[in-house]
Amino acid sequence: MRLGLFGGTFDPIHVGHLILAEQCREACGLDQVWFVVANEPPHKRGRKRTGVHHRLEMARLAIAGNPGFAASDIEADRSGPSYSVDTLAQVQEERPGDELFFLIGGDSLIDLPTWREPDRIARMASIVVVNRPGAQAEAPDLGPGVKPFLPVTIPPIGVSSSDLRRRLAEGRSVRYMVPSAVAAYIEAHKLYREPAAPAT
Ligand code: ATP
């Protein structure tokens, strides 16, 4: 099948993530999009994160009812930094018949050349790049054998997890910025009440 992998910290998952995934699913004719919740994102290692099992549960709640979406725990139980290249290699080995797509926002595209083995990532999967306000990036040249980058345009969404954490710490509303089940989970587990870490 045509399988989209969408990695993130999802701390917490928000409407930007969901719209991105749904628009990529449709534009690229994907059978499934997996939300891969990073245990330890290599680019955000210094920062305090909500426990991965809370983040995974919020992802499950957010995507409930969409048969084209699934939440993956493939990185949640792997210790050490959650390198996308390791995840793609594992999925490729376990599902040799699948065609892989790797979904990222424009800010991640800017960072991509600094990731571990970005060229190998781009040989294993077609990288699908979605516009994000404030992040203009050209597809980097990752050498021979890489698959073409696939741009997908969505209505620009200026929601970020860091802004949501800040709002929650200040006791402000995040209604409609996260699915209602996620808002209820945050409330029930008293998440994000501490002052938020600076935006990344
Ligand atoms: P933070 O604000 O903490 O950095 P974030 O909102 O960027 O978090 P992540 O979980 O780090 O969320 O993002 C996962 C992926 O989703 C990344 O590829 C990112 O570019 C993309 N993404 C997140 N929010 C948006 C958005 N509003 N529009 C487009 N892409 C987005």
CSV table of C-alpha atoms and ligand atoms in Angstrom, one decimal:
chain,number,residue,atom,x,y,z
A,1,MET,CA,0.0,0.0,0.0
A,2,ARG,CA,0.9,3.6,-0.2
A,3,LEU,CA,1.9,4.4,3.3
A,4,GLY,CA,2.5,7.9,4.7
A,5,LEU,CA,4.7,8.3,7.8
A,6,PHE,CA,4.2,11.5,9.7
A,7,GLY,CA,6.7,12.0,12.5
A,8,GLY,CA,6.5,14.6,15.2
A,9,THR,CA,6.7,15.4,18.9
A,10,PHE,CA,2.9,16.1,19.0
A,11,ASP,CA,3.2,17.9,22.3
A,12,PRO,CA,0.3,18.3,21.9
A,13,ILE,CA,-1.2,17.2,18.6
A,14,HIS,CA,-3.2,20.0,17.0
A,15,VAL,CA,-5.4,20.9,14.0
A,16,GLY,CA,-2.3,21.9,11.9
A,17,HIS,CA,-1.1,18.3,12.2
A,18,LEU,CA,-4.5,16.8,11.3
A,19,ILE,CA,-5.1,19.0,8.3
A,20,LEU,CA,-1.6,18.4,7.0
A,21,ALA,CA,-2.0,14.7,7.2
A,22,GLU,CA,-5.5,14.6,5.7
A,23,GLN,CA,-4.5,16.9,2.8
A,24,CYS,CA,-1.4,14.8,2.1
A,25,ARG,CA,-3.5,11.6,2.2
A,26,GLU,CA,-5.8,12.9,-0.4
A,27,ALA,CA,-3.2,14.7,-2.6
A,28,CYS,CA,-0.8,11.7,-2.7
A,29,GLY,CA,-3.5,9.0,-2.8
A,30,LEU,CA,-2.2,7.4,0.4
A,31,ASP,CA,-4.0,4.4,1.9
A,32,GLN,CA,-2.9,5.2,5.4
A,33,VAL,CA,-1.1,7.9,7.3
A,34,TRP,CA,0.7,6.8,10.5
A,35,PHE,CA,1.3,9.5,13.1
A,36,VAL,CA,4.7,8.4,14.5
A,37,VAL,CA,5.1,9.9,17.9
A,38,ALA,CA,8.8,10.5,18.7
A,39,ASN,CA,10.0,9.4,22.1
A,40,GLU,CA,13.1,11.6,22.0
A,41,PRO,CA,13.2,14.0,19.1
A,42,PRO,CA,16.8,14.6,18.2
A,43,HIS,CA,16.3,18.3,17.5
A,44,LYS,CA,14.4,19.0,20.7
A,45,ARG,CA,16.5,17.0,23.2
A,46,GLY,CA,17.3,19.7,25.7
A,47,ARG,CA,13.7,20.5,26.1
A,48,LYS,CA,11.3,19.1,28.7
A,49,ARG,CA,8.6,17.0,27.0
A,50,THR,CA,5.3,15.5,28.1
A,51,GLY,CA,5.6,11.7,28.6
A,52,VAL,CA,5.5,9.9,25.3
A,53,HIS,CA,2.5,7.8,26.4
A,54,HIS,CA,0.4,10.9,27.0
A,55,ARG,CA,1.4,12.2,23.6
A,56,LEU,CA,0.6,8.9,21.9
A,57,GLU,CA,-2.8,8.8,23.7
A,58,MET,CA,-3.6,12.3,22.6
A,59,ALA,CA,-2.7,11.3,19.0
A,60,ARG,CA,-5.0,8.3,19.2
A,61,LEU,CA,-7.9,10.5,20.5
A,62,ALA,CA,-7.3,13.1,17.8
A,63,ILE,CA,-7.4,10.6,14.9
A,64,ALA,CA,-10.2,8.4,16.2
A,65,GLY,CA,-12.8,7.8,13.5
A,66,ASN,CA,-10.6,8.4,10.5
A,67,PRO,CA,-9.9,4.9,9.0
A,68,GLY,CA,-7.1,6.5,6.9
A,69,PHE,CA,-5.1,7.4,10.1
A,70,ALA,CA,-3.3,5.4,12.7
A,71,ALA,CA,-1.1,6.3,15.6
A,72,SER,CA,2.2,4.4,15.6
A,73,ASP,CA,4.2,3.4,18.8
A,74,ILE,CA,7.2,2.4,16.7
A,75,GLU,CA,9.4,5.2,18.2
A,76,ALA,CA,7.7,5.4,21.5
A,77,ASP,CA,9.3,2.3,23.0
A,78,ARG,CA,12.7,2.8,21.3
A,79,SER,CA,15.2,4.3,23.7
A,80,GLY,CA,17.7,6.9,22.6
A,81,PRO,CA,17.1,9.6,20.0
A,82,SER,CA,14.2,8.9,17.6
A,83,TYR,CA,15.9,9.1,14.2
A,84,SER,CA,13.5,9.1,11.3
A,85,VAL,CA,16.0,7.1,9.2
A,86,ASP,CA,15.8,4.2,11.7
A,87,THR,CA,12.0,4.3,11.6
A,88,LEU,CA,11.9,4.3,7.8
A,89,ALA,CA,14.4,1.4,7.6
A,90,GLN,CA,12.4,-0.6,10.1
A,91,VAL,CA,9.1,0.0,8.3
A,92,GLN,CA,10.7,-0.8,4.9
A,93,GLU,CA,12.0,-4.1,6.2
A,94,GLU,CA,8.8,-5.1,7.8
A,95,ARG,CA,6.6,-4.0,4.8
A,96,PRO,CA,8.7,-4.6,1.7
A,97,GLY,CA,5.7,-4.2,-0.7
A,98,ASP,CA,4.7,-0.7,0.6
A,99,GLU,CA,5.6,2.6,-1.1
A,100,LEU,CA,6.6,5.0,1.6
A,101,PHE,CA,5.9,8.7,1.9
A,102,PHE,CA,7.4,10.9,4.6
A,103,LEU,CA,5.3,13.9,5.5
A,104,ILE,CA,6.9,17.1,6.8
A,105,GLY,CA,6.1,20.8,7.3
A,106,GLY,CA,8.2,23.5,5.7
A,107,ASP,CA,10.1,24.2,9.0
A,108,SER,CA,11.2,20.6,9.1
A,109,LEU,CA,12.3,20.8,5.4
A,110,ILE,CA,14.7,23.6,6.4
A,111,ASP,CA,16.2,21.4,9.1
A,112,LEU,CA,16.3,18.2,7.0
A,113,PRO,CA,19.9,18.5,5.9
A,114,THR,CA,21.0,18.4,9.5
A,115,TRP,CA,19.1,15.2,10.3
A,116,ARG,CA,20.8,11.8,10.4
A,117,GLU,CA,21.3,10.4,6.9
A,118,PRO,CA,18.8,12.7,5.1
A,119,ASP,CA,19.9,11.3,1.7
A,120,ARG,CA,19.0,7.8,2.8
A,121,ILE,CA,15.6,9.1,4.1
A,122,ALA,CA,14.9,10.6,0.6
A,123,ARG,CA,15.9,7.4,-1.1
A,124,MET,CA,13.6,5.2,1.0
A,125,ALA,CA,10.6,7.6,0.9
A,126,SER,CA,9.1,10.3,-1.2
A,127,ILE,CA,9.3,13.4,1.0
A,128,VAL,CA,6.0,15.3,1.0
A,129,VAL,CA,6.4,18.9,2.0
A,130,VAL,CA,3.6,21.0,3.3
A,131,ASN,CA,3.7,24.8,3.6
A,132,ARG,CA,3.8,26.3,7.0
A,133,PRO,CA,3.6,30.1,7.8
A,134,GLY,CA,7.0,31.6,8.4
A,135,ALA,CA,8.9,28.7,6.8
A,136,GLN,CA,10.0,29.1,3.2
A,137,ALA,CA,12.3,26.4,2.0
A,138,GLU,CA,13.7,25.0,-1.2
A,139,ALA,CA,14.0,21.3,-1.5
A,140,PRO,CA,17.7,20.6,-0.6
A,141,ASP,CA,20.0,18.7,-3.0
A,142,LEU,CA,20.6,15.4,-1.2
A,143,GLY,CA,22.6,13.8,-4.0
A,144,PRO,CA,21.9,11.0,-6.5
A,145,GLY,CA,19.1,8.4,-6.2
A,146,VAL,CA,16.7,10.5,-4.1
A,147,LYS,CA,13.0,10.5,-4.9
A,148,PRO,CA,11.4,13.8,-6.0
A,149,PHE,CA,10.1,16.0,-3.2
A,150,LEU,CA,6.3,16.3,-3.5
A,151,PRO,CA,4.8,19.7,-2.5
A,152,VAL,CA,1.3,19.8,-1.0
A,153,THR,CA,-0.3,23.1,-0.4
A,154,ILE,CA,-2.8,23.6,2.5
A,155,PRO,CA,-4.6,26.7,3.8
A,156,PRO,CA,-1.8,28.2,6.0
A,157,ILE,CA,-2.3,27.3,9.6
A,158,GLY,CA,-0.4,29.3,12.2
A,159,VAL,CA,-1.0,26.9,15.1
A,160,SER,CA,2.0,25.3,16.8
A,161,SER,CA,2.4,23.1,19.8
A,162,SER,CA,4.7,25.6,21.5
A,163,ASP,CA,2.0,28.3,21.2
A,164,LEU,CA,-0.5,25.8,22.6
A,165,ARG,CA,1.7,25.0,25.6
A,166,ARG,CA,2.1,28.7,26.3
A,167,ARG,CA,-1.6,29.3,26.2
A,168,LEU,CA,-2.3,26.3,28.4
A,169,ALA,CA,0.3,27.4,31.0
A,170,GLU,CA,-1.4,30.8,31.1
A,171,GLY,CA,-4.8,29.2,31.6
A,172,ARG,CA,-6.0,30.4,28.2
A,173,SER,CA,-8.4,28.6,25.8
A,174,VAL,CA,-7.1,26.2,23.1
A,175,ARG,CA,-10.6,25.3,22.1
A,176,TYR,CA,-10.9,24.5,18.3
A,177,MET,CA,-7.1,24.5,18.1
A,178,VAL,CA,-7.0,20.9,19.3
A,179,PRO,CA,-9.8,18.3,18.9
A,180,SER,CA,-12.2,18.4,21.8
A,181,ALA,CA,-11.2,14.9,23.0
A,182,VAL,CA,-7.6,16.1,23.2
A,183,ALA,CA,-8.6,19.2,25.2
A,184,ALA,CA,-10.6,17.0,27.6
A,185,TYR,CA,-7.5,14.7,28.0
A,186,ILE,CA,-5.3,17.7,28.7
A,187,GLU,CA,-7.7,18.9,31.3
A,188,ALA,CA,-8.2,15.5,32.9
A,189,HIS,CA,-4.5,14.9,33.2
A,190,LYS,CA,-3.6,18.5,34.2
A,191,LEU,CA,-1.1,18.7,31.4
A,192,TYR,CA,0.8,21.9,30.4
A,193,ARG,CA,0.1,23.8,33.6
A,194,GLU,CA,3.8,24.6,34.1
A,195,PRO,CA,5.3,27.6,32.3
A,196,ALA,CA,6.0,26.5,28.8
A,197,ALA,CA,9.6,26.1,27.5
A,198,PRO,CA,10.6,28.8,25.0
A,199,ALA,CA,9.4,28.2,21.4
A,200,THR,CA,11.6,26.0,19.3
B,1,ATP,P1,6.6,23.0,18.4
B,1,ATP,O1,5.9,24.2,18.3
B,1,ATP,O2,6.7,22.4,19.8
B,1,ATP,O3,8.0,23.0,17.7
B,1,ATP,P2,5.1,21.8,16.2
B,1,ATP,O4,3.7,22.5,16.2
B,1,ATP,O5,6.0,22.2,15.1
B,1,ATP,O6,5.7,21.8,17.6
B,1,ATP,P3,5.7,19.0,15.8
B,1,ATP,O7,5.1,17.9,16.5
B,1,ATP,O8,7.1,19.4,16.1
B,1,ATP,O9,4.7,20.3,16.1
B,1,ATP,O10,5.5,18.9,14.2
B,1,ATP,C1,5.5,17.7,13.5
B,1,ATP,C2,5.5,18.0,12.0
B,1,ATP,O11,4.3,18.7,11.7
B,1,ATP,C3,6.6,18.8,11.5
B,1,ATP,O12,7.0,18.3,10.3
B,1,ATP,C4,6.1,20.2,11.4
B,1,ATP,O13,6.7,20.9,10.3
B,1,ATP,C5,4.6,19.9,11.0
B,1,ATP,N1,3.7,21.0,11.4
B,1,ATP,C6,3.3,21.3,12.7
B,1,ATP,N2,2.4,22.3,12.7
B,1,ATP,C7,2.2,22.7,11.4
B,1,ATP,C8,1.4,23.7,10.8
B,1,ATP,N3,0.7,24.5,11.5
B,1,ATP,N4,1.5,23.8,9.4
B,1,ATP,C9,2.3,22.9,8.7
B,1,ATP,N5,3.0,22.0,9.2
B,1,ATP,C10,3.0,21.8,10.6
